[in-house]
């Protein structure tokens, strides 16, 4: 039986092979566009546009394959009557276009056309970013959220009478929570609205209508709600007007009004919510249930909570704590008040691990009663403090819908700053989250802390001074501003300014040296300052965190100094050191002498595994009783080696296998560890090593780069140099090798081979 002509034609056109190649090219293009969109904050429409162009490209490729399979095409090419398969022949193409005919289909023209189309799309998207600000840090639709047509901004209400004053801002909170979740409606975060109001209008809640609506427009809202609460004898009248911000007319498109007893304000707010829901989405059968989202039947508790919320937004945390405690006392099941009480305490120096655990347990007990947004943020905050990754997905999903939520950006920045390996964040996401949190809520002082530290680390003085001025104008007292100026002078100042800052931190501001060390770990060129910070650190600080402070030595390529009299053994820094030098070392003779603490035993086991000594590793693990590691209260997710005893066994076994030259046995062990919701940075570092040894450099680089803002920065810089070198990315490889050498300014002999490796690689790469 002969093949049908159509089937023979398809075979001649190599349709299946071409389809496979084209699908592979599409995957590469989509990955490239996704990466560029993230790095350059390109608009969301670049994704769908790319898919459309690839669809058109599929038609072009199919047509080209068909034409190239025709015998007549081959004859014409051999006769020189048309370009061959791999000729672009632009002159021929222009000649045919002038004659009103389409150019011949060749593979070269199809490829060039595709590259030009995708490049133009990315170029147009980049131009859009330059002209409009792209994702932006202020608006919501430009920040990657849903269309502005769905966004509602509830503006502060005007009130009369001191007894109703708390509802001026309070109605923003109440209606924002109650309206969220209605079909087709997305409310703009109340904190963002109040922060923008205070920044543009001031503390006075009364404003001319056009000035008030401009606040909502700046937030990319489609609708605005503005109203008033007016006492009328023993009753209260609440009026709310709805404005469509897309029209030129500032008249309300609709309005609702409720009136009733002042003792039934909760019921009136519920009634008002239902009426507003009908304005937005018609009958809205579920709106009556949504109106109860505040979850307290107590007017006393509600008013105390609203007072606390207003104080909290102004960084007056102790007063806010009093108000939230009053709310909880009036209603012990008031979930919002419990959550805010935890939040307010977390910004005070008195917040201890014990208090954090107690308040966190209360929030967890009532978390199901929280409105959806607040539950997402509460669970994210608990995930950061407990060192768990299983809340990051919900947080990112929330931000895709609410890119105007400064508090959500803050919690993402907390993950990216303290536990980037859990959120798989890199430094790009860290900086984006820090910037957006501050830009959306510029009057909330605590959001500036990590952003200012990041700007010191990267040495951007212009941005630092600008943000510090913004901080001073909106939230900070003069003493705090002066302290931040000292931080800059200590790291980036010159001459007299640096010397003055050093003296102050050494004598009168010793309590800030922990923060100095944290900033130093965020930067390559600041690493040499770590030794000075170590020298300035009071002994009681060092004794509290011996491994952490001795990590300063490792960060500049020096073996950790032995402990001074009265100090604990620096097991964390010894572990860090062994993971850096990457070769078998002679173990200390007293390795097993003082391993009473589970963390010490765990880190000693890792040191032994890094040196290839299974016997001592096993003996160290036997010092850890079942449940000891699990019972720890981690500080911002740092487990110092492993979160559980099972993880400790798997991680140390994987390290033994790596040192024995068997990455294939190590990889599945580490992959299992990383599938847990809580794990330490060590497992991520070693997982990258295993994947690199197996040739999976892309995966290895993706894991390693999440560890840059940690004590493993020198380890990561060297590994990223190797990884990008293996992938053929010479610029990034050279940059990471240079960064590693910057940190290793005066290394010990054990690190010299690594320094020589980096220098030789730079010479080879021409950098």
JSON list of C-alpha atoms in Angstrom, two decimals, residues 230-321:
[
{"chain": "A", "resi": 230, "resn": "UNK", "atom": "CA", "xyz": [-23.97, 62.85, 61.97]},
{"chain": "A", "resi": 231, "resn": "UNK", "atom": "CA", "xyz": [-25.67, 62.60, 65.38]},
{"chain": "A", "resi": 232, "resn": "UNK", "atom": "CA", "xyz": [-29.39, 63.38, 65.37]},
{"chain": "A", "resi": 233, "resn": "UNK", "atom": "CA", "xyz": [-30.55, 63.40, 68.96]},
{"chain": "A", "resi": 234, "resn": "UNK", "atom": "CA", "xyz": [-30.22, 59.85, 70.25]},
{"chain": "A", "resi": 235, "resn": "UNK", "atom": "CA", "xyz": [-29.85, 58.57, 66.70]},
{"chain": "A", "resi": 236, "resn": "UNK", "atom": "CA", "xyz": [-27.03, 58.52, 64.16]},
{"chain": "A", "resi": 237, "resn": "UNK", "atom": "CA", "xyz": [-27.37, 59.11, 60.45]},
{"chain": "A", "resi": 238, "resn": "UNK", "atom": "CA", "xyz": [-24.74, 57.55, 58.15]},
{"chain": "A", "resi": 239, "resn": "UNK", "atom": "CA", "xyz": [-24.58, 58.72, 54.55]},
{"chain": "A", "resi": 240, "resn": "UNK", "atom": "CA", "xyz": [-22.31, 57.22, 51.88]},
{"chain": "A", "resi": 241, "resn": "UNK", "atom": "CA", "xyz": [-21.94, 58.52, 48.31]},
{"chain": "A", "resi": 242, "resn": "UNK", "atom": "CA", "xyz": [-20.46, 56.46, 45.46]},
{"chain": "A", "resi": 243, "resn": "UNK", "atom": "CA", "xyz": [-18.37, 58.17, 42.77]},
{"chain": "A", "resi": 244, "resn": "UNK", "atom": "CA", "xyz": [-17.33, 56.81, 39.38]},
{"chain": "A", "resi": 245, "resn": "UNK", "atom": "CA", "xyz": [-13.81, 58.17, 38.91]},
{"chain": "A", "resi": 246, "resn": "UNK", "atom": "CA", "xyz": [-13.67, 57.49, 35.17]},
{"chain": "A", "resi": 247, "resn": "UNK", "atom": "CA", "xyz": [-16.08, 60.30, 34.34]},
{"chain": "A", "resi": 248, "resn": "UNK", "atom": "CA", "xyz": [-15.43, 64.04, 34.20]},
{"chain": "A", "resi": 249, "resn": "UNK", "atom": "CA", "xyz": [-18.38, 64.79, 36.48]},
{"chain": "A", "resi": 250, "resn": "UNK", "atom": "CA", "xyz": [-17.62, 64.69, 40.21]},
{"chain": "A", "resi": 251, "resn": "UNK", "atom": "CA", "xyz": [-21.25, 64.17, 41.13]},
{"chain": "A", "resi": 252, "resn": "UNK", "atom": "CA", "xyz": [-22.05, 60.90, 42.92]},
{"chain": "A", "resi": 253, "resn": "UNK", "atom": "CA", "xyz": [-23.57, 58.19, 40.75]},
{"chain": "A", "resi": 254, "resn": "UNK", "atom": "CA", "xyz": [-25.49, 56.81, 43.71]},
{"chain": "A", "resi": 255, "resn": "UNK", "atom": "CA", "xyz": [-25.78, 57.09, 47.44]},
{"chain": "A", "resi": 256, "resn": "UNK", "atom": "CA", "xyz": [-27.17, 55.27, 50.45]},
{"chain": "A", "resi": 257, "resn": "UNK", "atom": "CA", "xyz": [-28.29, 56.39, 53.87]},
{"chain": "A", "resi": 258, "resn": "UNK", "atom": "CA", "xyz": [-29.13, 54.61, 57.11]},
{"chain": "A", "resi": 259, "resn": "UNK", "atom": "CA", "xyz": [-30.32, 55.98, 60.41]},
{"chain": "A", "resi": 260, "resn": "UNK", "atom": "CA", "xyz": [-30.88, 54.43, 63.81]},
{"chain": "A", "resi": 261, "resn": "UNK", "atom": "CA", "xyz": [-29.93, 54.30, 67.45]},
{"chain": "A", "resi": 262, "resn": "UNK", "atom": "CA", "xyz": [-26.39, 55.28, 68.43]},
{"chain": "A", "resi": 263, "resn": "UNK", "atom": "CA", "xyz": [-26.30, 52.09, 70.52]},
{"chain": "A", "resi": 264, "resn": "UNK", "atom": "CA", "xyz": [-26.70, 50.03, 67.35]},
{"chain": "A", "resi": 265, "resn": "UNK", "atom": "CA", "xyz": [-23.84, 51.42, 65.25]},
{"chain": "A", "resi": 266, "resn": "UNK", "atom": "CA", "xyz": [-22.68, 47.91, 64.36]},
{"chain": "A", "resi": 267, "resn": "UNK", "atom": "CA", "xyz": [-26.09, 47.11, 62.93]},
{"chain": "A", "resi": 268, "resn": "UNK", "atom": "CA", "xyz": [-26.12, 50.40, 61.03]},
{"chain": "A", "resi": 269, "resn": "UNK", "atom": "CA", "xyz": [-22.71, 49.68, 59.48]},
{"chain": "A", "resi": 270, "resn": "UNK", "atom": "CA", "xyz": [-23.95, 46.23, 58.43]},
{"chain": "A", "resi": 271, "resn": "UNK", "atom": "CA", "xyz": [-27.07, 47.78, 56.89]},
{"chain": "A", "resi": 272, "resn": "UNK", "atom": "CA", "xyz": [-24.99, 50.39, 55.08]},
{"chain": "A", "resi": 273, "resn": "UNK", "atom": "CA", "xyz": [-22.68, 47.66, 53.74]},
{"chain": "A", "resi": 274, "resn": "UNK", "atom": "CA", "xyz": [-25.59, 45.71, 52.29]},
{"chain": "A", "resi": 275, "resn": "UNK", "atom": "CA", "xyz": [-26.99, 48.84, 50.62]},
{"chain": "A", "resi": 276, "resn": "UNK", "atom": "CA", "xyz": [-23.57, 49.67, 49.12]},
{"chain": "A", "resi": 277, "resn": "UNK", "atom": "CA", "xyz": [-23.23, 46.08, 47.90]},
{"chain": "A", "resi": 278, "resn": "UNK", "atom": "CA", "xyz": [-26.50, 46.48, 46.02]},
{"chain": "A", "resi": 279, "resn": "UNK", "atom": "CA", "xyz": [-25.15, 49.65, 44.39]},
{"chain": "A", "resi": 280, "resn": "UNK", "atom": "CA", "xyz": [-22.08, 47.80, 43.14]},
{"chain": "A", "resi": 281, "resn": "UNK", "atom": "CA", "xyz": [-23.38, 44.35, 42.27]},
{"chain": "A", "resi": 282, "resn": "UNK", "atom": "CA", "xyz": [-27.16, 44.43, 42.40]},
{"chain": "A", "resi": 283, "resn": "UNK", "atom": "CA", "xyz": [-28.99, 42.14, 44.77]},
{"chain": "A", "resi": 284, "resn": "UNK", "atom": "CA", "xyz": [-25.74, 40.46, 45.97]},
{"chain": "A", "resi": 285, "resn": "UNK", "atom": "CA", "xyz": [-27.33, 37.55, 47.85]},
{"chain": "A", "resi": 286, "resn": "UNK", "atom": "CA", "xyz": [-24.17, 36.96, 49.93]},
{"chain": "A", "resi": 287, "resn": "UNK", "atom": "CA", "xyz": [-23.69, 40.55, 50.98]},
{"chain": "A", "resi": 288, "resn": "UNK", "atom": "CA", "xyz": [-25.58, 40.27, 54.24]},
{"chain": "A", "resi": 289, "resn": "UNK", "atom": "CA", "xyz": [-23.09, 37.66, 55.39]},
{"chain": "A", "resi": 290, "resn": "UNK", "atom": "CA", "xyz": [-20.11, 39.71, 54.23]},
{"chain": "A", "resi": 291, "resn": "UNK", "atom": "CA", "xyz": [-21.28, 42.63, 56.32]},
{"chain": "A", "resi": 292, "resn": "UNK", "atom": "CA", "xyz": [-20.45, 40.71, 59.48]},
{"chain": "A", "resi": 293, "resn": "UNK", "atom": "CA", "xyz": [-16.75, 40.38, 58.63]},
{"chain": "A", "resi": 294, "resn": "UNK", "atom": "CA", "xyz": [-15.60, 42.46, 61.61]},
{"chain": "A", "resi": 295, "resn": "UNK", "atom": "CA", "xyz": [-16.54, 39.48, 63.87]},
{"chain": "A", "resi": 296, "resn": "UNK", "atom": "CA", "xyz": [-17.48, 41.21, 67.09]},
{"chain": "A", "resi": 297, "resn": "UNK", "atom": "CA", "xyz": [-20.94, 41.94, 68.47]},
{"chain": "A", "resi": 298, "resn": "UNK", "atom": "CA", "xyz": [-19.48, 44.40, 71.00]},
{"chain": "A", "resi": 299, "resn": "UNK", "atom": "CA", "xyz": [-19.63, 48.10, 70.17]},
{"chain": "A", "resi": 300, "resn": "UNK", "atom": "CA", "xyz": [-17.17, 48.77, 73.01]},
{"chain": "A", "resi": 301, "resn": "UNK", "atom": "CA", "xyz": [-14.69, 46.28, 71.54]},
{"chain": "A", "resi": 302, "resn": "UNK", "atom": "CA", "xyz": [-15.13, 47.70, 68.04]},
{"chain": "A", "resi": 303, "resn": "UNK", "atom": "CA", "xyz": [-14.50, 51.30, 69.08]},
{"chain": "A", "resi": 304, "resn": "UNK", "atom": "CA", "xyz": [-11.44, 50.30, 71.12]},
{"chain": "A", "resi": 305, "resn": "UNK", "atom": "CA", "xyz": [-10.12, 48.38, 68.09]},
{"chain": "A", "resi": 306, "resn": "UNK", "atom": "CA", "xyz": [-10.68, 51.35, 65.77]},
{"chain": "A", "resi": 307, "resn": "UNK", "atom": "CA", "xyz": [-8.84, 53.66, 68.21]},
{"chain": "A", "resi": 308, "resn": "UNK", "atom": "CA", "xyz": [-5.98, 51.18, 68.31]},
{"chain": "A", "resi": 309, "resn": "UNK", "atom": "CA", "xyz": [-5.87, 50.89, 64.52]},
{"chain": "A", "resi": 310, "resn": "UNK", "atom": "CA", "xyz": [-5.57, 54.66, 64.12]},
{"chain": "A", "resi": 311, "resn": "UNK", "atom": "CA", "xyz": [-2.77, 54.77, 66.72]},
{"chain": "A", "resi": 312, "resn": "UNK", "atom": "CA", "xyz": [-1.02, 51.77, 65.17]},
{"chain": "A", "resi": 313, "resn": "UNK", "atom": "CA", "xyz": [-0.92, 53.44, 61.75]},
{"chain": "A", "resi": 314, "resn": "UNK", "atom": "CA", "xyz": [0.85, 56.40, 63.38]},
{"chain": "A", "resi": 315, "resn": "UNK", "atom": "CA", "xyz": [3.46, 54.12, 64.98]},
{"chain": "A", "resi": 316, "resn": "UNK", "atom": "CA", "xyz": [2.19, 54.94, 68.48]},
{"chain": "A", "resi": 317, "resn": "UNK", "atom": "CA", "xyz": [2.49, 51.33, 69.50]},
{"chain": "A", "resi": 318, "resn": "UNK", "atom": "CA", "xyz": [2.20, 51.49, 73.28]},
{"chain": "A", "resi": 319, "resn": "UNK", "atom": "CA", "xyz": [-1.02, 53.49, 73.09]},
{"chain": "A", "resi": 320, "resn": "UNK", "atom": "CA", "xyz": [-2.26, 51.10, 70.41]},
{"chain": "A", "resi": 321, "resn": "UNK", "atom": "CA", "xyz": [-1.49, 48.12, 72.68]}
]
